[in-house]
């Protein structure tokens, strides 16, 4: 269990932690000279069951609330410290409000410095505390009057016993999520190197793991780690952890960064959140209003874009988009605190909905449906609503992992969900409902049917153009999976690069059929050097335009290939050229040492085909254009040598 202190400056938080643990958390010389906490302090004490109880001591000064929030972001138990002589003070109220926004609902109150006041004052402040807490999640928590300077103080002993009992009863946090640790401190340790510390928000980490520094994305390896101030092979959610990292410099890390599983987070300058203003906020939020935002251990200024209405009044709740100057990393459900533009007052809090919010179409019904689906997921309703909210394209498995914070093995997918693999990695797999998959297939067939109706003389359409006609925003890899599915069960057919319905054929008149046979015979007989359109027209004693139009129809049928505007090759001769190119490339491989580098230059191709240099280059450029080869300096390299093109 992690205990975090809260309370006004000089109410005895650090003294109390020392009495409970024997550790002085004011480690800085300036803190010891001035007698106030400036930075976060840490202390640990063993429990009877062998576990370790951790404490985070936060500064109470009004100018250091940002540091307090960084320390409180990962705690399980709030220890609210209130001095008996002062009673409830401004930072007492602000710290308590911050704990409420962070969702901390377990705690206790230490009524300190009771040796300075009489019993009547103790009773008066106790009643004041009870009234303060009555409407909060910490209502009815126990209050322990203590005199922490007294080594024999019974109140301190009773508080210590209570903390130990609560810690031993507390259920461990779920740790099957993707690893995330919010960094609150980084330093260099002699003989070890870079060390980053923080509370593990989710998942597990072990010695030897590779973790990502987010939002930078740099990778580091865990050389060793300490959990709750003890050397350990691994740590899990809810524990304070110090990671000794290799492969990354101390100066690359700062408070507010995350160490995380690379699959867990994606940086973004925009996040959509559910935000509620305090009834005492004293500000009216409008579009572009600046706010100081605290999430995890991060503190950054953001501008507000309202997603509902034009203003947000004190005491009200609304969905808003926060726009940051530099990228931040969050996941749905992360708690956040907002302070006013002057950073002088906490004015509200909320939680993250979409960590990758869009810059446009932010207020559409579809967008609100998506945010509502995320809210349902956070409330325990599962991910079915998420899948329904993104029809018809489904969601990448990698996106589902980021939204849920869970690895793929821990995701509870709907029983009828379909996994559409578009590659070899998780990010290449799409999850969707059966109706969505069928909808994609239906839309593709409908678009192809409409194309045939508009252009009956064309053989079909290529996959890229059909996607633009159907769902241009759909992920291309998913679209190709749809096309493969439709061709796999013969719902549509593929003729070379053209997709068409089985019943669709390009019809030729009797005269065209007769001329087509003559033209194809002439082109086939010409081998690798066919005549141009004008030469074909002269040979058959007909005008050029009918020849040109008929060859284009034959092109759509896959019977000829167009190299230049008026230069067509017989499909059989083009396949022979493709085979020849593949064999020449294969001969080159031993010379270059790898298949990837095998290619054919223009001179070698000219000699092999017996063509002139200009014609040889035209054919090579055609192969590049259709994707059979690619140009690498002076060579044309096979992209895989798929002869099905021909």
Coordinates of C-alpha atoms in Angstrom, one line a residue:
X1 CA 0.0 0.0 0.0
X2 CA 1.2 3.5 -0.8
X3 CA 0.2 6.2 1.7
X4 CA 0.3 9.8 0.7
X5 CA 0.3 12.8 3.0
X6 CA -1.9 15.8 2.4
X7 CA -2.4 19.1 4.3
X8 CA -1.3 22.7 4.9
X9 CA 2.3 23.8 5.2
X10 CA 3.8 23.4 8.6
X11 CA 1.1 21.1 9.9
X12 CA 3.7 18.4 10.7
X13 CA 3.5 16.0 7.8
X14 CA 7.2 15.3 7.6
X15 CA 7.6 15.0 11.4
X16 CA 4.7 12.5 11.4
X17 CA 6.3 10.3 8.7
X18 CA 9.5 10.3 10.7
X19 CA 7.7 9.2 13.8
X20 CA 5.9 6.4 11.8
X21 CA 8.9 5.1 9.9
X22 CA 12.1 6.6 11.4
X23 CA 12.9 8.3 8.0
X24 CA 13.4 12.0 7.5
X25 CA 11.9 12.6 4.1
X26 CA 13.3 16.1 3.8
X27 CA 16.5 15.0 2.0
X28 CA 17.5 18.3 0.5
X29 CA 19.7 20.7 2.4
X30 CA 17.4 23.7 1.6
X31 CA 14.5 21.7 3.1
X32 CA 16.4 21.0 6.3
X33 CA 17.5 24.6 6.7
X34 CA 14.1 26.1 6.0
X35 CA 12.1 23.4 7.8
X36 CA 9.6 22.9 4.9
X37 CA 9.2 20.3 2.3
X38 CA 10.0 21.4 -1.2
X39 CA 10.2 18.1 -3.1
X40 CA 8.5 14.8 -2.7
X41 CA 9.8 12.6 0.1
X42 CA 9.7 8.9 0.4
X43 CA 9.8 6.5 3.3
X44 CA 9.2 2.8 3.8
X45 CA 8.5 0.5 6.8
X46 CA 8.2 -3.3 6.9
X47 CA 4.9 -4.9 7.8
X48 CA 4.4 -8.1 9.9
X49 CA 3.3 -10.1 6.8
X50 CA 6.6 -9.4 5.1
X51 CA 5.3 -6.7 2.8
X52 CA 6.5 -3.1 2.8
X53 CA 4.3 0.0 3.5
X54 CA 5.4 3.0 1.4
X55 CA 4.9 6.7 2.2
X56 CA 5.0 9.7 -0.1
X57 CA 5.4 13.0 1.8
X58 CA 4.2 16.0 -0.3
X59 CA 4.9 19.7 0.2
X60 CA 2.1 21.8 1.7
X61 CA 3.1 25.2 0.3
X62 CA 0.5 26.8 -2.0
X63 CA 3.1 27.4 -4.7
X64 CA 4.0 23.7 -4.7
X65 CA 0.6 22.2 -5.4
X66 CA 1.9 20.9 -8.7
X67 CA 4.5 18.8 -6.8
X68 CA 1.8 17.6 -4.4
X69 CA -0.4 16.4 -7.3
X70 CA 2.6 14.5 -8.8
X71 CA 3.1 12.6 -5.5
X72 CA -0.6 12.0 -4.9
X73 CA -1.3 10.6 -8.4
X74 CA -0.4 7.0 -7.5
X75 CA -1.4 6.6 -3.8
X76 CA -3.8 4.1 -2.3
X77 CA -4.4 5.7 1.0
X78 CA -4.6 9.4 2.0
X79 CA -3.2 10.6 5.3
X80 CA -4.7 14.0 5.8
X81 CA -2.6 16.0 8.3
X82 CA -4.3 18.9 10.2
X83 CA -2.6 20.8 13.0
X84 CA -4.7 21.2 16.2
X85 CA -3.6 24.8 16.7
X86 CA -4.4 26.0 13.1
X87 CA -7.3 23.7 12.3
X88 CA -8.5 23.5 8.7
X89 CA -6.5 25.8 6.4
X90 CA -6.6 26.7 2.7
X91 CA -4.2 24.0 1.5
X92 CA -6.1 21.5 3.7
X93 CA -9.2 22.2 1.6
X94 CA -7.3 22.2 -1.7
X95 CA -5.4 19.0 -1.0
X96 CA -8.6 17.3 0.1
X97 CA -10.3 18.4 -3.2
X98 CA -7.4 17.1 -5.2
X99 CA -7.7 13.7 -3.4
X100 CA -11.4 13.6 -4.4
X101 CA -10.6 14.3 -8.1
X102 CA -8.0 11.6 -8.0
X103 CA -10.5 9.1 -6.7
X104 CA -8.7 8.4 -3.4
X105 CA -11.5 7.0 -1.2
X106 CA -9.5 5.3 1.6
X107 CA -7.7 7.3 4.3
X108 CA -7.3 8.6 7.8
X109 CA -6.8 12.0 9.5
X110 CA -3.9 12.8 11.8
X111 CA -4.7 15.6 14.1
X112 CA -1.2 16.8 14.9
X113 CA 0.4 19.1 17.6
X114 CA -2.2 18.2 20.2
X115 CA 0.4 18.9 22.9
X116 CA 0.1 22.6 22.0
X117 CA -3.6 22.9 22.7
X118 CA -6.2 21.9 25.4
X119 CA -8.9 19.3 25.1
X120 CA -11.5 21.8 24.2
X121 CA -9.5 22.9 21.1
X122 CA -9.0 19.3 20.1
X123 CA -12.7 18.6 20.3
X124 CA -13.5 21.8 18.3
X125 CA -11.1 21.0 15.5
X126 CA -12.3 17.4 15.4
X127 CA -15.8 18.6 14.8
X128 CA -14.5 21.0 12.1
X129 CA -12.7 18.0 10.4
X130 CA -15.9 15.9 10.5
X131 CA -17.9 18.7 8.9
X132 CA -15.2 19.2 6.2
X133 CA -15.2 15.5 5.3
X134 CA -18.9 14.8 5.6
X135 CA -19.7 15.3 1.9
X136 CA -16.5 13.6 0.6
X137 CA -15.4 10.1 -0.1
X138 CA -13.4 10.3 3.1
X139 CA -16.4 10.8 5.4
X140 CA -16.3 8.7 8.6
X141 CA -12.6 7.9 8.3
X142 CA -10.9 7.7 11.7
X143 CA -9.2 10.7 13.3
X144 CA -6.1 10.1 15.3
X145 CA -4.9 12.9 17.7
X146 CA -1.1 12.7 17.7
X147 CA 1.9 14.4 19.2
X148 CA 4.5 13.2 16.8
X149 CA 7.5 14.7 18.6
X150 CA 6.8 12.5 21.6
X151 CA 8.5 9.1 21.1
X152 CA 5.9 7.5 23.5
X153 CA 2.9 9.1 22.0
X154 CA -0.1 6.6 22.1
X155 CA -1.9 8.4 19.2
X156 CA 1.1 7.9 16.9
X157 CA 1.3 4.2 17.9
X158 CA -2.5 3.8 17.3
X159 CA -2.2 5.5 13.8
X160 CA 0.7 3.2 12.9
X161 CA -1.2 0.1 14.0
X162 CA -4.2 1.2 11.9
X163 CA -2.0 1.8 8.8
X164 CA -0.4 -1.6 9.2
X165 CA -3.8 -3.3 9.5
X166 CA -5.3 -1.5 6.5
X167 CA -2.2 -2.3 4.4
X168 CA -2.4 -6.0 5.2
X169 CA -6.1 -6.2 4.4
X170 CA -5.9 -4.2 1.2
X171 CA -6.4 -6.2 -2.0
X172 CA -3.5 -5.9 -4.5
X173 CA -4.3 -4.0 -7.7
X174 CA -5.0 -5.9 -10.8
X175 CA -1.6 -6.4 -12.5
X176 CA -2.5 -8.0 -15.8
X177 CA -2.5 -4.7 -17.7
X178 CA 0.2 -3.2 -19.9
X179 CA 3.0 -1.9 -17.8
X180 CA 3.0 1.9 -17.0
X181 CA 5.0 3.7 -14.4
X182 CA 4.6 7.5 -13.9
X183 CA 8.1 9.0 -13.3
X184 CA 8.3 11.4 -10.4
X185 CA 12.1 11.4 -9.9
X186 CA 15.2 10.6 -11.9
X187 CA 18.9 10.7 -10.8
X188 CA 22.2 9.1 -11.5
X189 CA 23.6 6.6 -9.0
X190 CA 27.4 6.1 -8.9
X191 CA 28.3 2.7 -10.3
X192 CA 24.8 2.1 -11.6
X193 CA 23.8 4.9 -13.9
X194 CA 20.4 6.2 -14.6
X195 CA 17.6 5.5 -12.1
X196 CA 14.0 6.5 -12.5
X197 CA 11.4 6.1 -9.8
X198 CA 7.6 6.2 -9.6
X199 CA 4.5 4.3 -8.9
X200 CA 3.5 1.5 -11.2
X201 CA 0.0 2.4 -12.4
X202 CA -0.6 -0.9 -14.2
X203 CA 1.0 -4.2 -15.2
X204 CA 4.3 -5.7 -14.2
X205 CA 8.0 -5.0 -14.9
X206 CA 11.0 -7.4 -14.5
X207 CA 14.7 -7.2 -14.7
X208 CA 15.8 -7.6 -18.3
X209 CA 12.6 -6.0 -19.7
X210 CA 12.8 -3.4 -22.4
X211 CA 10.6 -0.4 -21.7
X212 CA 9.7 2.7 -23.6
X213 CA 10.2 6.2 -22.3
X214 CA 7.1 8.0 -23.3
X215 CA 6.2 10.3 -25.0
X216 CA 9.7 10.4 -26.5
X217 CA 9.6 6.7 -27.5
X218 CA 13.2 5.9 -26.6
X219 CA 13.8 2.4 -25.5
X220 CA 15.8 1.3 -22.4
X221 CA 16.5 -2.0 -20.7
X222 CA 15.9 -2.6 -17.0
X223 CA 19.2 -3.6 -15.5
X224 CA 17.9 -3.9 -11.9
X225 CA 15.1 -2.6 -9.8
X226 CA 14.0 -1.9 -6.2
X227 CA 10.4 -2.3 -5.1
X228 CA 9.3 -0.5 -2.0
X229 CA 13.0 0.2 -1.2
X230 CA 14.1 -3.4 -1.6
X231 CA 16.0 -5.2 -4.4
X232 CA 13.5 -7.4 -6.3
X233 CA 13.3 -9.3 -9.6
X234 CA 10.1 -7.6 -10.5
X235 CA 7.4 -5.2 -9.5
X236 CA 3.7 -4.9 -10.1
X237 CA 0.8 -2.4 -10.1
X238 CA 0.4 -0.4 -6.9
X239 CA 4.1 -0.6 -5.9
X240 CA 6.7 2.2 -5.8
X241 CA 9.6 1.1 -8.0
X242 CA 13.1 2.4 -8.8
X243 CA 14.3 1.2 -12.2
X244 CA 18.0 1.2 -13.0
X245 CA 18.0 1.7 -16.8
X246 CA 20.6 1.1 -19.5
X247 CA 20.6 2.6 -22.9
X248 CA 19.2 6.0 -21.9
X249 CA 20.7 9.0 -20.3
X250 CA 19.4 10.8 -17.2
X251 CA 19.0 14.1 -19.1
X252 CA 16.5 12.4 -21.5
X253 CA 14.1 11.7 -18.6
X254 CA 12.0 14.1 -16.6
X255 CA 9.1 14.1 -14.1
X256 CA 5.9 13.7 -16.0
X257 CA 7.3 11.1 -18.4
X258 CA 6.2 7.4 -18.4
X259 CA 8.1 4.2 -18.5
X260 CA 5.8 1.8 -20.3
X261 CA 5.2 -1.2 -22.4
X262 CA 5.7 0.1 -26.0
X263 CA 2.2 -1.1 -26.8
X264 CA 0.5 0.8 -24.0
X265 CA 0.5 4.5 -25.2
X266 CA 0.7 6.7 -28.2
X267 CA 1.7 10.4 -27.8
X268 CA -0.9 13.0 -28.7
X269 CA -1.3 16.8 -28.4
X270 CA -5.1 16.4 -28.0
X271 CA -7.1 14.4 -25.5
X272 CA -10.8 14.3 -25.0
X273 CA -11.8 14.3 -21.3
X274 CA -14.8 14.4 -19.0
X275 CA -14.3 17.5 -16.9
X276 CA -16.1 18.8 -13.9
X277 CA -15.5 22.3 -12.4
X278 CA -15.7 22.8 -8.7
X279 CA -18.7 24.7 -7.4
X280 CA -16.1 27.1 -5.9
X281 CA -14.1 27.4 -9.1
X282 CA -14.8 31.0 -9.7
X283 CA -14.2 30.8 -13.4
X284 CA -16.3 30.4 -16.5
X285 CA -14.5 28.2 -19.1
X286 CA -14.8 29.2 -22.8
X287 CA -13.1 27.9 -25.9
X288 CA -9.4 28.5 -25.9
X289 CA -9.3 29.1 -22.1
X290 CA -5.9 28.1 -20.7
X291 CA -5.7 25.6 -17.9
X292 CA -2.9 24.0 -15.9
X293 CA -3.4 20.3 -16.3
X294 CA -2.0 17.5 -14.0
X295 CA -2.3 13.9 -15.2
X296 CA -0.1 11.2 -13.7
X297 CA 3.0 13.1 -12.7
X298 CA 2.8 15.5 -15.7
X299 CA 2.1 19.2 -15.4
X300 CA 1.5 21.1 -18.6
X301 CA -0.7 24.0 -19.9
X302 CA -3.5 23.2 -22.3
X303 CA -6.2 25.1 -24.1
X304 CA -9.8 24.1 -23.8
X305 CA -12.2 23.3 -26.7
X306 CA -15.7 22.6 -25.5
X307 CA -17.4 19.6 -27.0
X308 CA -20.8 20.5 -25.6
X309 CA -22.2 24.0 -25.4
X310 CA -20.1 27.2 -25.5
X311 CA -19.3 27.6 -21.8
X312 CA -18.6 25.5 -18.7
X313 CA -19.8 27.0 -15.5
X314 CA -18.7 26.3 -11.9
X315 CA -20.3 23.1 -10.6
X316 CA -21.0 21.8 -14.1
X317 CA -19.7 18.8 -16.0
X318 CA -18.9 18.5 -19.7
X319 CA -16.8 16.8 -22.3
X320 CA -14.0 19.0 -23.5
X321 CA -10.9 18.6 -25.6
X322 CA -7.5 19.6 -24.1
X323 CA -4.9 20.8 -26.6
X324 CA -1.3 20.7 -25.4
X325 CA 1.8 22.4 -26.9
X326 CA 3.8 19.2 -26.7
X327 CA 2.7 15.5 -26.8
X328 CA 1.3 13.8 -23.7
X329 CA 0.6 10.2 -23.0
X330 CA -2.6 8.9 -21.3
X331 CA -5.1 6.1 -21.5
X332 CA -8.9 6.2 -20.9
X333 CA -9.8 6.5 -17.2
X334 CA -6.6 8.3 -16.2
X335 CA -7.5 10.9 -13.6
X336 CA -6.6 14.6 -14.1
X337 CA -6.6 17.8 -12.1
X338 CA -7.0 21.3 -13.6
X339 CA -6.0 24.6 -12.1
X340 CA -6.7 28.1 -13.2
X341 CA -4.6 30.1 -15.7
X342 CA -2.5 31.6 -12.9
X343 CA -2.0 28.1 -11.3
X344 CA -3.1 29.6 -8.0
X345 CA -6.2 27.5 -7.5
X346 CA -7.5 24.0 -8.2
X347 CA -10.7 24.4 -10.1
X348 CA -11.8 20.9 -11.2
X349 CA -10.9 17.5 -12.3
X350 CA -12.1 14.6 -14.4
X351 CA -10.8 11.6 -16.4
X352 CA -9.5 10.9 -19.8
X353 CA -11.9 9.5 -22.5
X354 CA -10.0 9.5 -25.8
X355 CA -6.2 9.8 -25.6
X356 CA -5.9 10.3 -29.3
X357 CA -8.5 12.9 -30.0
X358 CA -9.0 14.4 -33.5
X359 CA -8.5 18.0 -34.6
X360 CA -11.7 18.0 -36.7
X361 CA -15.3 16.9 -36.4
X362 CA -15.0 17.0 -32.7
X363 CA -18.7 17.6 -31.9
X364 CA -20.5 15.3 -34.4
X365 CA -23.0 12.8 -33.2
X366 CA -20.6 10.0 -34.3
X367 CA -17.9 11.5 -32.2
X368 CA -20.1 11.7 -29.1
X369 CA -21.2 8.1 -29.6
X370 CA -17.6 7.1 -29.6
X371 CA -16.8 8.9 -26.4
X372 CA -20.0 7.4 -24.9
X373 CA -18.8 4.0 -25.8
X374 CA -15.4 4.6 -24.1
X375 CA -17.4 5.8 -21.0
X376 CA -19.4 2.5 -21.1
X377 CA -16.1 0.5 -21.2
X378 CA -14.7 2.4 -18.2
X379 CA -17.9 1.6 -16.3
X380 CA -17.4 -2.1 -16.9
X381 CA -19.7 -2.7 -19.9
X382 CA -16.9 -4.2 -22.1
X383 CA -15.8 -3.3 -25.6
X384 CA -18.9 -4.2 -27.6
X385 CA -20.0 -0.6 -27.6
X386 CA -16.6 0.5 -28.9
X387 CA -16.9 -1.9 -31.8
X388 CA -20.4 -0.8 -32.6
X389 CA -19.3 2.9 -32.4
X390 CA -16.7 2.6 -35.2
X391 CA -18.9 0.8 -37.8
X392 CA -18.1 -0.4 -40.4
X393 CA -14.3 -0.6 -40.1
X394 CA -13.8 -2.3 -36.7
X395 CA -10.8 -1.5 -34.5
X396 CA -7.2 -2.5 -34.7
X397 CA -6.2 -4.9 -31.9
X398 CA -3.4 -2.5 -31.0
X399 CA -5.9 0.3 -30.5
X400 CA -8.1 -1.9 -28.3
X401 CA -5.1 -2.7 -26.2
X402 CA -4.3 1.0 -25.7
X403 CA -7.9 2.0 -25.0
X404 CA -8.3 -0.8 -22.4
X405 CA -4.8 -0.9 -21.1
X406 CA -4.7 -4.6 -21.5
X407 CA -2.6 -7.0 -23.6
X408 CA -4.4 -9.0 -26.2
X409 CA -4.5 -12.1 -24.1
X410 CA -6.5 -10.3 -21.3
X411 CA -9.0 -8.6 -23.6
X412 CA -12.5 -10.0 -23.2
X413 CA -13.8 -9.8 -26.8
X414 CA -17.5 -10.4 -27.6
X415 CA -18.2 -14.0 -28.3
X416 CA -19.0 -13.3 -32.0
X417 CA -16.2 -10.9 -32.7
X418 CA -14.1 -11.6 -35.7
X419 CA -10.3 -11.2 -36.0
X420 CA -9.2 -10.1 -39.4
X421 CA -5.5 -10.5 -39.8
X422 CA -3.9 -8.1 -42.3
X423 CA -0.3 -8.8 -41.4
X424 CA 2.0 -10.7 -39.0
X425 CA 1.8 -8.4 -36.0
X426 CA -1.0 -7.5 -33.5
X427 CA -1.2 -4.0 -35.0
X428 CA -2.1 -5.6 -38.3
X429 CA -5.2 -7.4 -36.8
X430 CA -8.7 -5.8 -36.9
X431 CA -11.4 -6.8 -34.5
X432 CA -15.0 -6.3 -35.7
X433 CA -18.5 -7.7 -35.3
X434 CA -19.9 -10.0 -38.0
X435 CA -22.4 -7.4 -39.2
X436 CA -19.5 -5.0 -39.8
X437 CA -17.5 -7.4 -41.8
X438 CA -20.5 -8.3 -43.9
X439 CA -21.3 -4.6 -44.4
X440 CA -17.8 -4.0 -45.8
X441 CA -18.3 -6.9 -48.3
X442 CA -21.7 -5.6 -49.2
X443 CA -20.5 -2.1 -49.8
X444 CA -17.7 -3.3 -52.0
X445 CA -20.0 -5.4 -54.2
X446 CA -22.5 -2.5 -54.4
X447 CA -19.8 -0.1 -55.6
X448 CA -18.6 -2.6 -58.2
X449 CA -22.1 -3.2 -59.4
X450 CA -22.6 0.6 -59.8
X451 CA -19.3 0.8 -61.7
X452 CA -20.4 -1.8 -64.2
X453 CA -23.7 0.0 -64.7
X454 CA -21.9 3.2 -65.5
X455 CA -19.1 1.8 -67.6
X456 CA -20.3 -1.4 -69.2
X457 CA -17.5 -1.5 -71.7
X458 CA -14.8 -1.6 -69.0
X459 CA -13.6 -4.9 -67.7
X460 CA -13.5 -3.8 -64.1
X461 CA -11.7 -1.6 -61.7
X462 CA -8.5 -2.0 -59.7
X463 CA -8.6 -2.4 -55.9
X464 CA -7.3 1.0 -55.1
X465 CA -9.9 2.8 -57.2
X466 CA -12.7 0.6 -55.8
X467 CA -11.7 1.6 -52.3
X468 CA -11.8 5.3 -53.2
X469 CA -15.3 4.7 -54.6
X470 CA -16.5 2.8 -51.6
X471 CA -14.8 3.8 -48.3
X472 CA -11.8 6.1 -49.0
X473 CA -11.0 6.5 -45.3
X474 CA -10.9 2.7 -44.6
X475 CA -7.5 1.4 -43.7
X476 CA -5.9 0.1 -46.9
X477 CA -4.7 -3.2 -45.4
X478 CA -8.2 -3.9 -44.1
X479 CA -9.6 -3.1 -47.6
X480 CA -7.3 -5.6 -49.2
X481 CA -8.4 -8.2 -46.7
X482 CA -12.0 -7.5 -47.8
X483 CA -11.1 -7.8 -51.5
X484 CA -9.2 -11.1 -50.8
X485 CA -12.3 -12.4 -49.0
X486 CA -14.6 -11.5 -51.9
X487 CA -12.2 -13.0 -54.5
X488 CA -11.6 -16.0 -52.3
X489 CA -15.2 -17.1 -52.4
X490 CA -15.7 -16.0 -56.0
X491 CA -18.2 -13.2 -55.0
X492 CA -16.1 -11.1 -57.3
X493 CA -13.4 -12.1 -59.8
X494 CA -10.0 -10.8 -60.6
X495 CA -8.7 -10.6 -64.2
X496 CA -5.2 -9.3 -64.0
X497 CA -5.4 -6.0 -62.0
X498 CA -9.2 -5.7 -62.7
X499 CA -11.9 -6.6 -60.2
X500 CA -15.3 -7.5 -61.7
X501 CA -18.5 -9.4 -60.9
X502 CA -18.7 -13.0 -62.3
X503 CA -21.5 -12.2 -64.6
X504 CA -19.9 -9.1 -66.0
X505 CA -18.1 -9.3 -69.4
X506 CA -17.0 -6.6 -71.8
X507 CA -19.1 -7.2 -74.9
X508 CA -17.7 -6.8 -78.4
X509 CA -19.8 -6.5 -81.6
X510 CA -19.3 -9.1 -84.3
X511 CA -17.2 -6.7 -86.3
X512 CA -15.1 -5.9 -83.2
X513 CA -14.6 -9.5 -82.4
X514 CA -13.3 -10.2 -85.9
X515 CA -11.0 -7.2 -85.8
X516 CA -9.8 -8.1 -82.3
X517 CA -8.7 -11.5 -83.6
X518 CA -6.7 -9.9 -86.4
X519 CA -5.1 -7.4 -84.1
X520 CA -4.2 -10.0 -81.4
X521 CA -2.6 -12.2 -84.1
X522 CA -0.6 -9.3 -85.4
X523 CA 0.6 -8.3 -82.0
X524 CA 1.5 -11.9 -81.0
X525 CA 3.4 -12.4 -84.3
X526 CA 5.4 -9.2 -83.7
X527 CA 7.0 -10.7 -80.6
X528 CA 8.8 -8.1 -78.4
X529 CA 8.5 -5.3 -81.0
X530 CA 4.8 -4.8 -81.9
X531 CA 3.6 -2.1 -84.2
X532 CA 2.2 1.2 -83.0
X533 CA -1.5 2.0 -83.4
X534 CA -1.0 4.0 -86.6
X535 CA 0.9 1.1 -88.1
X536 CA -1.8 -1.4 -87.1
X537 CA -4.4 0.9 -88.7
X538 CA -2.4 1.2 -91.9
X539 CA -1.9 -2.6 -92.1
X540 CA -5.6 -3.3 -91.6
X541 CA -6.7 -0.3 -93.7
X542 CA -9.0 1.2 -91.1
X543 CA -8.9 4.6 -89.2
X544 CA -6.7 4.9 -86.1
X545 CA -9.4 5.7 -83.6
X546 CA -11.5 2.5 -83.9
X547 CA -8.2 0.5 -83.5
X548 CA -7.3 2.6 -80.5
X549 CA -10.8 2.1 -78.8
X550 CA -10.8 -1.6 -79.5
X551 CA -7.3 -2.1 -78.1
X552 CA -8.5 -0.3 -74.9
X553 CA -11.4 -2.7 -74.6
X554 CA -8.9 -5.6 -75.0
X555 CA -6.8 -3.9 -72.4
X556 CA -9.7 -4.0 -69.9
X557 CA -10.1 -7.7 -70.7
X558 CA -6.5 -8.3 -69.9
X559 CA -5.7 -9.4 -73.4
X560 CA -3.2 -6.7 -74.1
X561 CA -0.9 -4.3 -72.1
X562 CA -0.4 -0.7 -72.8
X563 CA 3.2 0.4 -72.6
X564 CA 2.8 3.9 -74.1
X565 CA -0.2 5.8 -75.3
X566 CA -0.4 4.1 -78.6
X567 CA 1.8 1.1 -78.0
X568 CA 0.2 -2.2 -76.9
X569 CA 1.7 -5.6 -76.3
X570 CA 0.0 -9.0 -76.5
X571 CA -0.5 -10.5 -73.0
X572 CA 1.4 -13.6 -73.9
X573 CA 4.5 -11.7 -75.0
X574 CA 4.3 -9.5 -72.0
X575 CA 4.4 -12.5 -69.7
X576 CA 7.4 -13.8 -71.6
X577 CA 9.1 -10.5 -71.0
X578 CA 8.3 -10.7 -67.3
X579 CA 9.7 -14.3 -67.1
X580 CA 12.8 -13.1 -68.9
X581 CA 13.3 -10.3 -66.5
X582 CA 12.9 -12.6 -63.5
X583 CA 15.5 -15.0 -64.9
X584 CA 18.0 -12.2 -65.6
X585 CA 17.5 -10.9 -62.0
X586 CA 18.1 -14.4 -60.6
X587 CA 21.4 -14.5 -62.5
X588 CA 22.5 -11.3 -60.9
X589 CA 22.0 -12.5 -57.3
X590 CA 25.4 -14.3 -56.8
X591 CA 27.2 -11.2 -58.0
X592 CA 25.4 -8.9 -55.5
X593 CA 25.3 -11.3 -52.6
X594 CA 21.6 -11.1 -51.8
X595 CA 18.3 -11.6 -53.5
X596 CA 17.1 -8.2 -52.3
X597 CA 19.8 -6.5 -54.3
X598 CA 19.2 -8.4 -57.6
X599 CA 18.3 -6.2 -60.5
X600 CA 18.6 -5.6 -64.2
X601 CA 19.9 -2.4 -65.8
X602 CA 18.8 -1.0 -69.1
X603 CA 21.9 -2.1 -71.1
X604 CA 21.6 -5.7 -70.0
X605 CA 17.8 -5.7 -70.7
X606 CA 18.4 -4.2 -74.1
X607 CA 20.8 -6.9 -75.0
X608 CA 18.6 -9.7 -73.7
X609 CA 15.5 -8.6 -75.6
X610 CA 17.2 -7.5 -78.8
X611 CA 15.4 -4.2 -78.7
X612 CA 16.6 -0.7 -79.0
X613 CA 17.5 1.2 -75.9
X614 CA 14.4 3.5 -76.0
X615 CA 12.0 0.6 -76.3
X616 CA 13.8 -1.4 -73.6
X617 CA 13.6 1.5 -71.2
X618 CA 9.8 1.9 -72.0
X619 CA 9.2 -1.7 -71.0
X620 CA 11.3 -1.4 -67.8
X621 CA 9.4 1.7 -66.8
X622 CA 6.1 -0.1 -67.4
X623 CA 7.2 -2.9 -65.0
X624 CA 8.1 -0.2 -62.4
X625 CA 4.7 1.5 -62.9
X626 CA 2.6 -1.6 -62.3
X627 CA 4.7 -2.6 -59.3
X628 CA 6.3 -5.7 -60.8
X629 CA 9.7 -4.0 -60.3
X630 CA 11.1 -0.9 -58.6
X631 CA 13.9 1.4 -59.6
X632 CA 17.0 1.2 -57.4
X633 CA 19.6 3.6 -58.8
X634 CA 20.4 2.2 -62.3
X635 CA 18.8 -1.2 -61.8
X636 CA 15.2 -2.5 -61.8
X637 CA 14.7 -4.8 -58.9
X638 CA 11.9 -7.4 -58.6
X639 CA 9.3 -6.6 -55.9
X640 CA 8.6 -10.3 -55.5
X641 CA 8.2 -11.5 -59.0
X642 CA 4.5 -12.2 -58.9
X643 CA 3.7 -13.5 -62.5
X644 CA 0.0 -13.6 -61.6
X645 CA 0.0 -10.0 -62.9
X646 CA 0.4 -11.4 -66.4

